[in-house]
mmCIF file of C-alpha atoms and ligand atoms in Angstrom:
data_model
loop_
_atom_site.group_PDB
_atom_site.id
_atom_site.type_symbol
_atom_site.label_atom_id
_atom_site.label_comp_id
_atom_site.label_asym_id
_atom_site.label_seq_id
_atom_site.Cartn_x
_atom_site.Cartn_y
_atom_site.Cartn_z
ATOM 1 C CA UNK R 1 5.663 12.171 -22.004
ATOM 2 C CA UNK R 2 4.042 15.397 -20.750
ATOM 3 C CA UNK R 3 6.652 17.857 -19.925
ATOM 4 C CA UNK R 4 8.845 19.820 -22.513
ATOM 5 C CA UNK R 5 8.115 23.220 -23.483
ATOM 6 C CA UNK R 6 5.170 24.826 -23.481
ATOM 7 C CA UNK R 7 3.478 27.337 -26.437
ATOM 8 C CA UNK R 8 5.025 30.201 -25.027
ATOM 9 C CA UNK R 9 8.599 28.060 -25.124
ATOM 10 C CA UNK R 10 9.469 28.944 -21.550
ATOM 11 C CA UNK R 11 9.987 25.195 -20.748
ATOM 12 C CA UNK R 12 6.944 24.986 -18.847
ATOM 13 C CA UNK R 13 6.302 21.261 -17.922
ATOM 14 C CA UNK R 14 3.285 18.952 -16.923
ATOM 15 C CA UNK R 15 3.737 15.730 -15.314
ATOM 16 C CA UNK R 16 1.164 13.001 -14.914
ATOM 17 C CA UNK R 17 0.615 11.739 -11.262
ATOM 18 C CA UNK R 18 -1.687 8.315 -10.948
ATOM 19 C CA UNK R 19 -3.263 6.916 -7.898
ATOM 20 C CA UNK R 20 -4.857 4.175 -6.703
ATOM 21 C CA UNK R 21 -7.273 5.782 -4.457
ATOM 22 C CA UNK R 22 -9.844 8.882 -5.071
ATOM 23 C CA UNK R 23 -10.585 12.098 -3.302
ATOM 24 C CA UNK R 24 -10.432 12.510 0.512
ATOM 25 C CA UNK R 25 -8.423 9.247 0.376
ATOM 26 C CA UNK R 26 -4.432 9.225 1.286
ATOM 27 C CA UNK R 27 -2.660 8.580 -1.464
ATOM 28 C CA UNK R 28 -4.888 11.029 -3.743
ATOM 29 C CA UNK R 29 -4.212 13.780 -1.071
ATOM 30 C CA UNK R 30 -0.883 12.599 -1.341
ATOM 31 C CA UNK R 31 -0.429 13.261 -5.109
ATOM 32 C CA UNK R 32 -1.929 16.522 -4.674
ATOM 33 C CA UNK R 33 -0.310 17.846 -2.150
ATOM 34 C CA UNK R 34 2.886 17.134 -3.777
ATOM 35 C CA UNK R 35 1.591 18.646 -6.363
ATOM 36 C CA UNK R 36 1.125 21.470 -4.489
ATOM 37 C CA UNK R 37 4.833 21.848 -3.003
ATOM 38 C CA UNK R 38 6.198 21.133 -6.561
ATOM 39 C CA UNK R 39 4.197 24.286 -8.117
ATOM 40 C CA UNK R 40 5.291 26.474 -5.231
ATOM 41 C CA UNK R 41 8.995 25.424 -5.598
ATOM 42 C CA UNK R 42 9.009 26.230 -8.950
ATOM 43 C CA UNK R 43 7.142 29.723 -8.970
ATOM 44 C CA UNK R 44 4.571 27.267 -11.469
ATOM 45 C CA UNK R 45 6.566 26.432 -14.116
ATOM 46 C CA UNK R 46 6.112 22.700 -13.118
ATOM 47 C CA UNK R 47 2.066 21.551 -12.821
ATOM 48 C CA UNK R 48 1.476 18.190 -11.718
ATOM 49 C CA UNK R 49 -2.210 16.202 -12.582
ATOM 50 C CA UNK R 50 -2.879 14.240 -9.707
ATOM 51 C CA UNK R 51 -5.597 11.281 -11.191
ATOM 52 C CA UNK R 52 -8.209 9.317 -8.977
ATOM 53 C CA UNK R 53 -8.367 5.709 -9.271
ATOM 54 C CA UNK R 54 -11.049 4.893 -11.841
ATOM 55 C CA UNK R 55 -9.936 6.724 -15.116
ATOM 56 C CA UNK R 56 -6.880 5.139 -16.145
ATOM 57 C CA UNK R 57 -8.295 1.328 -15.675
ATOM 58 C CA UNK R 58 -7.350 -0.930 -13.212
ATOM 59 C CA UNK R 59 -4.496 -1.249 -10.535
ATOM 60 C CA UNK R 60 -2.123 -3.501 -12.492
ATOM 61 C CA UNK R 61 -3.124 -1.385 -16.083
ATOM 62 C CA UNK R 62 -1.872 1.591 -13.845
ATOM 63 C CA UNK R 63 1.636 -0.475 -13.708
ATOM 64 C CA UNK R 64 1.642 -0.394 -17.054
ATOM 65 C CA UNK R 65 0.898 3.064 -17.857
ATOM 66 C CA UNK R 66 4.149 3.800 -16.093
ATOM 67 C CA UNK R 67 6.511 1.170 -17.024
ATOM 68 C CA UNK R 68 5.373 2.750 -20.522
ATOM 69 C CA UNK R 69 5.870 6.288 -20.110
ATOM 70 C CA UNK R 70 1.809 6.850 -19.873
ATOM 71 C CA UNK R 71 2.422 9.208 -16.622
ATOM 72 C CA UNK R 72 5.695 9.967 -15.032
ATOM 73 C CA UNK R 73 4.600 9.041 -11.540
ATOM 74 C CA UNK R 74 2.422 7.178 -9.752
ATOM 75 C CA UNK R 75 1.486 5.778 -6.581
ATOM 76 C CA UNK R 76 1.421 1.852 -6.448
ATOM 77 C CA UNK R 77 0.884 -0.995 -4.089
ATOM 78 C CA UNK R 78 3.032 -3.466 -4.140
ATOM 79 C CA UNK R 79 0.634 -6.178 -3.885
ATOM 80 C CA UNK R 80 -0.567 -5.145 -8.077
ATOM 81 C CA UNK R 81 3.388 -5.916 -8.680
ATOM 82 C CA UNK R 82 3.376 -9.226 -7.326
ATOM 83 C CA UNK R 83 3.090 -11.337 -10.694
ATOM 84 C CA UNK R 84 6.191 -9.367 -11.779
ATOM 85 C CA UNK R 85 8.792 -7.994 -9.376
ATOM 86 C CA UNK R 86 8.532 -11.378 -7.522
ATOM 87 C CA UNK R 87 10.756 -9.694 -4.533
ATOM 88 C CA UNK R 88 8.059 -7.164 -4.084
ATOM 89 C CA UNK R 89 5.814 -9.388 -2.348
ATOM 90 C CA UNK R 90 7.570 -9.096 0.554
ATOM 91 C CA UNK R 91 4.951 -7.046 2.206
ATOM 92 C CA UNK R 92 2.666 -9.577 1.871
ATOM 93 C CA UNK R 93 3.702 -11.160 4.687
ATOM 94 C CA UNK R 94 1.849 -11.246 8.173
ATOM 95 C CA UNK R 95 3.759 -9.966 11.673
ATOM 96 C CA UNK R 96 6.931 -9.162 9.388
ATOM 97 C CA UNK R 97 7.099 -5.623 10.606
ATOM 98 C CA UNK R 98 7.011 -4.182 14.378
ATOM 99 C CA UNK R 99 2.995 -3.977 15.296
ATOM 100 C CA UNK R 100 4.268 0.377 15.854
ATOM 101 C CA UNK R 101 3.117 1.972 12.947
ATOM 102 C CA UNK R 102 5.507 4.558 13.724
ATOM 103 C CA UNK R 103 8.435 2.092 14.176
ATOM 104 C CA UNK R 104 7.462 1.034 10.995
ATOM 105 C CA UNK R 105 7.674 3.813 8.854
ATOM 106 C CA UNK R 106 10.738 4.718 10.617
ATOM 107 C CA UNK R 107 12.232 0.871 8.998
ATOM 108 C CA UNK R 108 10.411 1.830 5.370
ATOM 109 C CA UNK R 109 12.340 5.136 5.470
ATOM 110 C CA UNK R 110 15.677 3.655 6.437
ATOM 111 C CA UNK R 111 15.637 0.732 5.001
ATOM 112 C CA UNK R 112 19.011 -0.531 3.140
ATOM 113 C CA UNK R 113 17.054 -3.458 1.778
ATOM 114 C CA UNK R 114 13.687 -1.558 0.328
ATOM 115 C CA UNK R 115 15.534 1.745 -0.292
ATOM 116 C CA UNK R 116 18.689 -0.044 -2.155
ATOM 117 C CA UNK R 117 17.760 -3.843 -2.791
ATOM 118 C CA UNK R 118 14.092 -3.765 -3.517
ATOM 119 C CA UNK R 119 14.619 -0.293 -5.601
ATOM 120 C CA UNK R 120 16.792 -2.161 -7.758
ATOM 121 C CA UNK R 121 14.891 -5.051 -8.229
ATOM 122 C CA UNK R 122 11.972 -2.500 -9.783
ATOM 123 C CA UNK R 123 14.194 -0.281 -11.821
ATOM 124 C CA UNK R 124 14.598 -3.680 -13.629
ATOM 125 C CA UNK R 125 10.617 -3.116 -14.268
ATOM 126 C CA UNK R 126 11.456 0.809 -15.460
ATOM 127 C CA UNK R 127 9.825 1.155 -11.658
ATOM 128 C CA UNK R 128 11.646 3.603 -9.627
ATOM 129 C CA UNK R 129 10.233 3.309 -5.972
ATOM 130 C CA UNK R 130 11.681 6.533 -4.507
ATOM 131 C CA UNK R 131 9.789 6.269 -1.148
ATOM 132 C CA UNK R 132 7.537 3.324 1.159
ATOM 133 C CA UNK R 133 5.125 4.538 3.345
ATOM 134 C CA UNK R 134 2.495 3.193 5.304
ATOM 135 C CA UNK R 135 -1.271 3.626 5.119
ATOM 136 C CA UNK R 136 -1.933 1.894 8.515
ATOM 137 C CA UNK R 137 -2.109 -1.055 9.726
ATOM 138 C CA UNK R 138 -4.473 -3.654 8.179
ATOM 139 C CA UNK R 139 -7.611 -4.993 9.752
ATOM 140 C CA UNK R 140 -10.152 -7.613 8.301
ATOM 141 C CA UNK R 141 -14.049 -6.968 7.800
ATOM 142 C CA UNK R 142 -16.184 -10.091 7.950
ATOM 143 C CA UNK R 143 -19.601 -12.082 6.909
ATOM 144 C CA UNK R 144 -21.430 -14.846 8.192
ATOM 145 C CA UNK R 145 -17.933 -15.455 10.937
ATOM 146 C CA UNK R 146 -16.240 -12.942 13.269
ATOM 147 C CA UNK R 147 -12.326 -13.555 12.294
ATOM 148 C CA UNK R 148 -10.901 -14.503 16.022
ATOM 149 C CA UNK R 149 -8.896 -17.497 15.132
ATOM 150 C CA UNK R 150 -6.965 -19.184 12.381
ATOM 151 C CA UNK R 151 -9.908 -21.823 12.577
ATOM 152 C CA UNK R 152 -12.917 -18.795 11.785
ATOM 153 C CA UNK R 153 -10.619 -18.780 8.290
ATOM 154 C CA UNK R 154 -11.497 -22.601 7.262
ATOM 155 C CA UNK R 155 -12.731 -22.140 3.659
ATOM 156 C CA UNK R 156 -13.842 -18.424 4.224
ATOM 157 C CA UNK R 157 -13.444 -16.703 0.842
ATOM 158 C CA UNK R 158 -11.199 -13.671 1.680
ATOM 159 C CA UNK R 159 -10.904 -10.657 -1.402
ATOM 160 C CA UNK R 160 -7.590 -9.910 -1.914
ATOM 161 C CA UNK R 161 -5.435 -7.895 -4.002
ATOM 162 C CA UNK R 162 -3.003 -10.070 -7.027
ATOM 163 C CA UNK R 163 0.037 -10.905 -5.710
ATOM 164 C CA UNK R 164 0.207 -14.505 -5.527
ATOM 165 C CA UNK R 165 1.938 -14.557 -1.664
ATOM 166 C CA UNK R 166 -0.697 -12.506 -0.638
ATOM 167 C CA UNK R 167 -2.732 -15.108 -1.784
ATOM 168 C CA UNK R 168 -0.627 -17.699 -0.093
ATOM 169 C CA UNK R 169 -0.940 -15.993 3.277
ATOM 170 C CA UNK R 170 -4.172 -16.887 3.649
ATOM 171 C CA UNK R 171 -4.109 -20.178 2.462
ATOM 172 C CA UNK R 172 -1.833 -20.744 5.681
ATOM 173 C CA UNK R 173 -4.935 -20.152 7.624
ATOM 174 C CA UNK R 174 -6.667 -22.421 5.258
ATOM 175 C CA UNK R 175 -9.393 -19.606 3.533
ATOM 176 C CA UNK R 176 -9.561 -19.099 0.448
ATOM 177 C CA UNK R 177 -8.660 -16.350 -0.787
ATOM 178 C CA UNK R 178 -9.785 -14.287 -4.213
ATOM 179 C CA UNK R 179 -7.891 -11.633 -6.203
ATOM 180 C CA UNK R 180 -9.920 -8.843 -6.879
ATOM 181 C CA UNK R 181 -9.943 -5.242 -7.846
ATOM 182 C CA UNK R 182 -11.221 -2.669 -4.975
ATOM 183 C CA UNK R 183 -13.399 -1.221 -7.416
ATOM 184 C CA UNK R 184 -15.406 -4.493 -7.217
ATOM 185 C CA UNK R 185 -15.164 -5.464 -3.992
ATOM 186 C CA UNK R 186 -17.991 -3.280 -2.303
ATOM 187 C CA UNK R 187 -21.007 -5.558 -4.755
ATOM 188 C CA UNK R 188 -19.045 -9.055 -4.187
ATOM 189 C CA UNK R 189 -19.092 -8.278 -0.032
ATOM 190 C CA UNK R 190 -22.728 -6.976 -0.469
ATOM 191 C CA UNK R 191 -23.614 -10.089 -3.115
ATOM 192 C CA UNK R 192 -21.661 -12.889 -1.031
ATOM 193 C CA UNK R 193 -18.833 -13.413 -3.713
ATOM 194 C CA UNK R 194 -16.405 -12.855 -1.079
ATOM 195 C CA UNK R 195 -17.159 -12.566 2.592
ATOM 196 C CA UNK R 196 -14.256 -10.495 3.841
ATOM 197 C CA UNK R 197 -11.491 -8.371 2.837
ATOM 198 C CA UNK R 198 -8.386 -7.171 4.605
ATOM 199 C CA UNK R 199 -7.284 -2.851 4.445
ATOM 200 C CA UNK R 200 -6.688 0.437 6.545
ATOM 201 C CA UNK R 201 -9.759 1.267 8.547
ATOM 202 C CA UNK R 202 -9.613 4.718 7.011
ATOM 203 C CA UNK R 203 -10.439 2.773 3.549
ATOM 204 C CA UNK R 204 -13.106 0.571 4.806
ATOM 205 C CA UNK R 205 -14.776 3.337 5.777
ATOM 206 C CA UNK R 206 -14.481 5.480 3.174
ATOM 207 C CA UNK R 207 -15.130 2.926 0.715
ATOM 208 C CA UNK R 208 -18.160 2.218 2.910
ATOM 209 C CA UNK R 209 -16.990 -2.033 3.191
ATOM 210 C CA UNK R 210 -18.450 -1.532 6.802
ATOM 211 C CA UNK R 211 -22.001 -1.181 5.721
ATOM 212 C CA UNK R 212 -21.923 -4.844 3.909
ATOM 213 C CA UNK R 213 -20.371 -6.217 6.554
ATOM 214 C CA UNK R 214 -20.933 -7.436 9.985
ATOM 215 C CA UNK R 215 -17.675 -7.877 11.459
ATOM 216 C CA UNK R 216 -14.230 -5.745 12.278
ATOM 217 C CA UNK R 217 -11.264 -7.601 13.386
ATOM 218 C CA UNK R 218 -8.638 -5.720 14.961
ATOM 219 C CA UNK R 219 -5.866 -7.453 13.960
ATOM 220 C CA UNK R 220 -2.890 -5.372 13.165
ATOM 221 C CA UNK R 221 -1.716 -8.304 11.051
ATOM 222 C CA UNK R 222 0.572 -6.277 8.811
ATOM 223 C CA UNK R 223 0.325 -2.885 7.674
ATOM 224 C CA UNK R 224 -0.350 -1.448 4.106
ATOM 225 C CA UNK R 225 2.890 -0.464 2.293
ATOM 226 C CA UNK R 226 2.551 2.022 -0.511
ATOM 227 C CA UNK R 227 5.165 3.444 -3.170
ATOM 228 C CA UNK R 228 6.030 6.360 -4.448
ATOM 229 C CA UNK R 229 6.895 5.749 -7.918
ATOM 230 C CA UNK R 230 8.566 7.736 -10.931
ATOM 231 C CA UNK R 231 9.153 6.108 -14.346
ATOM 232 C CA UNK R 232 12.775 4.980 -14.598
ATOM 233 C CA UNK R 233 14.232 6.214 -17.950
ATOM 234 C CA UNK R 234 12.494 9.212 -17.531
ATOM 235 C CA UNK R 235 13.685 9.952 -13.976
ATOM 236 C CA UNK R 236 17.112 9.662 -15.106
ATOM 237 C CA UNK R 237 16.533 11.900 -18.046
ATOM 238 C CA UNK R 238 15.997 14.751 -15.755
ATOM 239 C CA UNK R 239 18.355 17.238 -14.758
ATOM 240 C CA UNK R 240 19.830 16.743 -11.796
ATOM 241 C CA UNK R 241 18.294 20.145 -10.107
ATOM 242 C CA UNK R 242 14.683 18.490 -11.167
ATOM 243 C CA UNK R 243 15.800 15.397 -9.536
ATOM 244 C CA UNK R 244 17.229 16.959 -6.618
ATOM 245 C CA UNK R 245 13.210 18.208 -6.266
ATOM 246 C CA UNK R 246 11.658 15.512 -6.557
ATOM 247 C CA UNK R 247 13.953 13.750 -4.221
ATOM 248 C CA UNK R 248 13.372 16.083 -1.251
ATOM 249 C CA UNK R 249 9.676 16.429 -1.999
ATOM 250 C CA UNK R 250 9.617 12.919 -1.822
ATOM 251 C CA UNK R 251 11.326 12.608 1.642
ATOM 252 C CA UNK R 252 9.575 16.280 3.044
ATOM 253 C CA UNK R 253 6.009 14.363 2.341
ATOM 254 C CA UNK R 254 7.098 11.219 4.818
ATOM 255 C CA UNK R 255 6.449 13.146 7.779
ATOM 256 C CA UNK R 256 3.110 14.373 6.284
ATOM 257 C CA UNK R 257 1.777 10.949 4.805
ATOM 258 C CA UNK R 258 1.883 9.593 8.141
ATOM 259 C CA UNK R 259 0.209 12.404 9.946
ATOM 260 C CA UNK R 260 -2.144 12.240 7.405
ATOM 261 C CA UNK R 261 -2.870 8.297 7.244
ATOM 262 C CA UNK R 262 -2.983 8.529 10.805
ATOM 263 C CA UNK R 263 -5.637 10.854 11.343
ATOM 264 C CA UNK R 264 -8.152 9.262 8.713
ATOM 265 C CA UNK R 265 -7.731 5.883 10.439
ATOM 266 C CA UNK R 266 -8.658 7.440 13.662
ATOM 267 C CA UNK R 267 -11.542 8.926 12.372
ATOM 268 C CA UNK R 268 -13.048 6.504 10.474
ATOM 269 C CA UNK R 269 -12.447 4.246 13.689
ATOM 270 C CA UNK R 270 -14.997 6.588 15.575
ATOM 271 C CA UNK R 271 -17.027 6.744 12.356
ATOM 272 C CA UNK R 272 -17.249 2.946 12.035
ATOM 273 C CA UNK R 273 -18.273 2.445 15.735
ATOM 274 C CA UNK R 274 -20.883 5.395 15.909
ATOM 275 C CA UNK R 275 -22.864 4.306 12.306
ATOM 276 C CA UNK R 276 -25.705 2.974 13.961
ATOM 277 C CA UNK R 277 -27.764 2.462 10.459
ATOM 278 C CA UNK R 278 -25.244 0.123 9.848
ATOM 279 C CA UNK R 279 -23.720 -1.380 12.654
ATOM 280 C CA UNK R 280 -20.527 -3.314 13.296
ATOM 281 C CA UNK R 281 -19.599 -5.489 15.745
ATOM 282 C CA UNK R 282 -15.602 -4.372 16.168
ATOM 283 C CA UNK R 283 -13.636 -7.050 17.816
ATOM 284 C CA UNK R 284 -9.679 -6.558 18.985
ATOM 285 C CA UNK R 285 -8.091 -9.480 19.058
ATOM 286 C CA UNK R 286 -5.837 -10.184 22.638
ATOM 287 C CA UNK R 287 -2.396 -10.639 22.263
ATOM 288 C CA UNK R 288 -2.754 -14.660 22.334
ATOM 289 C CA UNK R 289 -5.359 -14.757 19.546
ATOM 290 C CA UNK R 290 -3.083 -12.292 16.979
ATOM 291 C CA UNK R 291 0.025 -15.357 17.840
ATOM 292 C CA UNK R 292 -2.053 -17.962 16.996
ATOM 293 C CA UNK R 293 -2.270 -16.300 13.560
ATOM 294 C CA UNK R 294 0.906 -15.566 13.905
ATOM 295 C CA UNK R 295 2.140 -19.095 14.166
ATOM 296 C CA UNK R 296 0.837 -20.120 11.133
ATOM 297 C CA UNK R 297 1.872 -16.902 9.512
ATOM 298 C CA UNK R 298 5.993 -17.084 10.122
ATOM 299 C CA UNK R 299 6.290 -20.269 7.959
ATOM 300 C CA UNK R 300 5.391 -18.325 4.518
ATOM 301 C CA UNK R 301 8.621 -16.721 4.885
ATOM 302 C CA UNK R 302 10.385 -20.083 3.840
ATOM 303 C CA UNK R 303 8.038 -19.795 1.181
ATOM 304 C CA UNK R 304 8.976 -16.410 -0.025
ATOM 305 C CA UNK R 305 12.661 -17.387 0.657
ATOM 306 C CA UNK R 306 12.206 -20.710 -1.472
ATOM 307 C CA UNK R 307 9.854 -19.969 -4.370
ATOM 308 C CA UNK R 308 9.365 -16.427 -4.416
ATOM 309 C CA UNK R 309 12.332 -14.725 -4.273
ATOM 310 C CA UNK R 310 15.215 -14.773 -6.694
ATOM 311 C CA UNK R 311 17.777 -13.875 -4.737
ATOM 312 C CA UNK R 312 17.424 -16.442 -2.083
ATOM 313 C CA UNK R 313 15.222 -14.319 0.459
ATOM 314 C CA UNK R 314 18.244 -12.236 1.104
ATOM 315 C CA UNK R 315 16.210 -9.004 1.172
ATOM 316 C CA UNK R 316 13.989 -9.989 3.498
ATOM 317 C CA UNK R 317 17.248 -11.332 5.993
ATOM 318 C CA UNK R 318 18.460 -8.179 5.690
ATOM 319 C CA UNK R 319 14.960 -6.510 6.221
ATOM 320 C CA UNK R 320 14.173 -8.942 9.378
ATOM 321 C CA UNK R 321 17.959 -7.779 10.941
ATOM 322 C CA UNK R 322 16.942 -3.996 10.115
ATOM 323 C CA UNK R 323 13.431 -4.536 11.747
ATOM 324 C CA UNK R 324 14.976 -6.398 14.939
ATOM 325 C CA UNK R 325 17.892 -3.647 15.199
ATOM 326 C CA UNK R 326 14.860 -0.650 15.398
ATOM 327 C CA UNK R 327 12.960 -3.082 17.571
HETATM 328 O O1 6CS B 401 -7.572 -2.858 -1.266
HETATM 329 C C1 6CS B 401 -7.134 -2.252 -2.222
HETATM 330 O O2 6CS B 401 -6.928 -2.811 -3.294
HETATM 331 C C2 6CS B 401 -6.898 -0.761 -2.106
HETATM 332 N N1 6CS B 401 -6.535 -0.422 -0.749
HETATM 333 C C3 6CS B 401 -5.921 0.691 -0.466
HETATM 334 C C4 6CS B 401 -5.642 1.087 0.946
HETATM 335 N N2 6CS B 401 -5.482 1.512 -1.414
HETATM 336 C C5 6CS B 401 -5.644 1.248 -2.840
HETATM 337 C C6 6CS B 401 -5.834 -0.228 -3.071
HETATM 338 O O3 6CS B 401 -6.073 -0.542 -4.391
#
């Protein structure tokens, strides 16, 4: 662990802060700007080290390097969790929250079964999630077939990230789907390993995806959940001034992670259409096409309840009555 006291012995302290993403990207900005209102609240005595994605291996080593005590906090994805906190996979499911992003995030912050339920399930991991937020809502990109119907998915060979309902999701529209780190996906969309992918516009674009691929589907088929995340036994070591800090950081940067997602994914939007060295064809899918998919898309929820889950899919009842009461 980094913190403790510092040469001069004035209990200076350094924490470790891992992302997912790099520079310019949302959760990086996210770690450093929390970073930034930590320092100020504490006149400097507490630094934090925000770290791009790249440095500390993959996604799922990442996991790791928390449960262990490697960095105090991170920012995870659920869908790098999936092979462990089976209950996590929850956001792996298609049309489960309102298509409002806003509505959304209003659920992920009030949430009695993510907040309370899912929290718990993690802490048995030595995960603490102290916060869900959304990056946007997810849209596919697309070779060799414009995505338009469940049928344009028959045997296309989707990247996705680990969890194995994520996987699952799209076997329901029959593809076939590929787990895959994002720092490999860019050469297997330009080399035809894979031939789509789904994420935030704001990441296809600044991960470039659009220029190796033809197609952008509008699809608002779920929306990209993302953690904040402290180290369990060390959280509870703190004091409980430190963790009074962290906990109202934490909730402060909600309003901000939203404004902030929001404008990239507007942006890149506009950046997407205008690239006319690389152009893509950007399709929104009517109302009637996204219920086709979402059809086919409500039955995995028996599947979470029934094999996934191991508490009987009651988080995700309680999540569907929270979502229909802010509906
Ligand atoms: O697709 C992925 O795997 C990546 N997408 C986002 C929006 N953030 C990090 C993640 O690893």
């Amino acid at each position: 662990m980094a913190c403790g006291e510092d040469e001069t012995g004035e209990g200076n302290e350094t924490w470790r802060f891992v992302t997912e993403e790099v520079t310019g990207q949302v959760q990086y900005e996210y770690a450093a700007e929390f970073a930034d209102r930590i320092s100020e609240k504490t006149d400097g005595r507490i630094t934090i080290e925000p770290y791009e994605y790249g440095g500390l291996g993959s996604e799922t080593d990442q996991v790791e390097l928390l449960q262990d005590g490697g960095v105090e906090m991170a920012v995870m994805s659920p869908g790098f969790t999936g092979g462990m906190v089976k209950e996590g996979q929850i956001f792996a499911l298609h049309f489960l929250f309102p298509d409002s992003v806003a509505t959304t995030q209003e659920i992920l912050n009030s949430s009695e079964a993510l907040n309370t339920d899912l929290r718990a399930r993690y802490e048995e991991f030595g995960i603490s999630p102290l916060a869900f937020w959304t990056e946007g809502a997810m849209q596919w990109t697309s070779n060799d077939v414009a995505l338009e119907t469940p049928e344009d998915f028959d045997g296309f060979m989707m990247r996705t990230q680990s969890s194995p309902l994520i996987l699952e999701s799209y076997r329901a529209y029959d593809a076939e789907p590929t787990a895959m780190s994002w720092s490999e996906l860019y050469t297997a969309l330009d080399n035809g390993t894979v031939q789509g992918q789904e994420n935030p516009i704001f990441f296809i674009g600044d991960a470039s995806f659009h220029e190796v691929q033809e197609n952008l589907t509008l699809s608002n088929h779920n929306n990209y959940v993302a953690m904040t995340t402290v180290n369990t036994e060390w959280y509870e070591g703190l004091d409980e001034e430190t963790q009074q800090l962290i906990d109202e950081t934490v909730e402060e940067m909600q309003d901000w992670v939203f404004e902030e997602q929001k404008r990239q994914n507007e942006e890149y939007l506009e950046i997407i259409k205008d690239n006319t060295d690389n152009p893509t064809n950007v399709i929104e899918l009517t109302e009637e096409q996204r219920q086709a998919f979402k059809d086919l898309a409500v039955p995995v929820r028996d599947f979470y309840r029934e094999e996934v889950s191991t508490v009987d899919g009651e988080i995700l009842d309680k999540l569907i009555e929270e979502i229909e009461a802010a509906q």
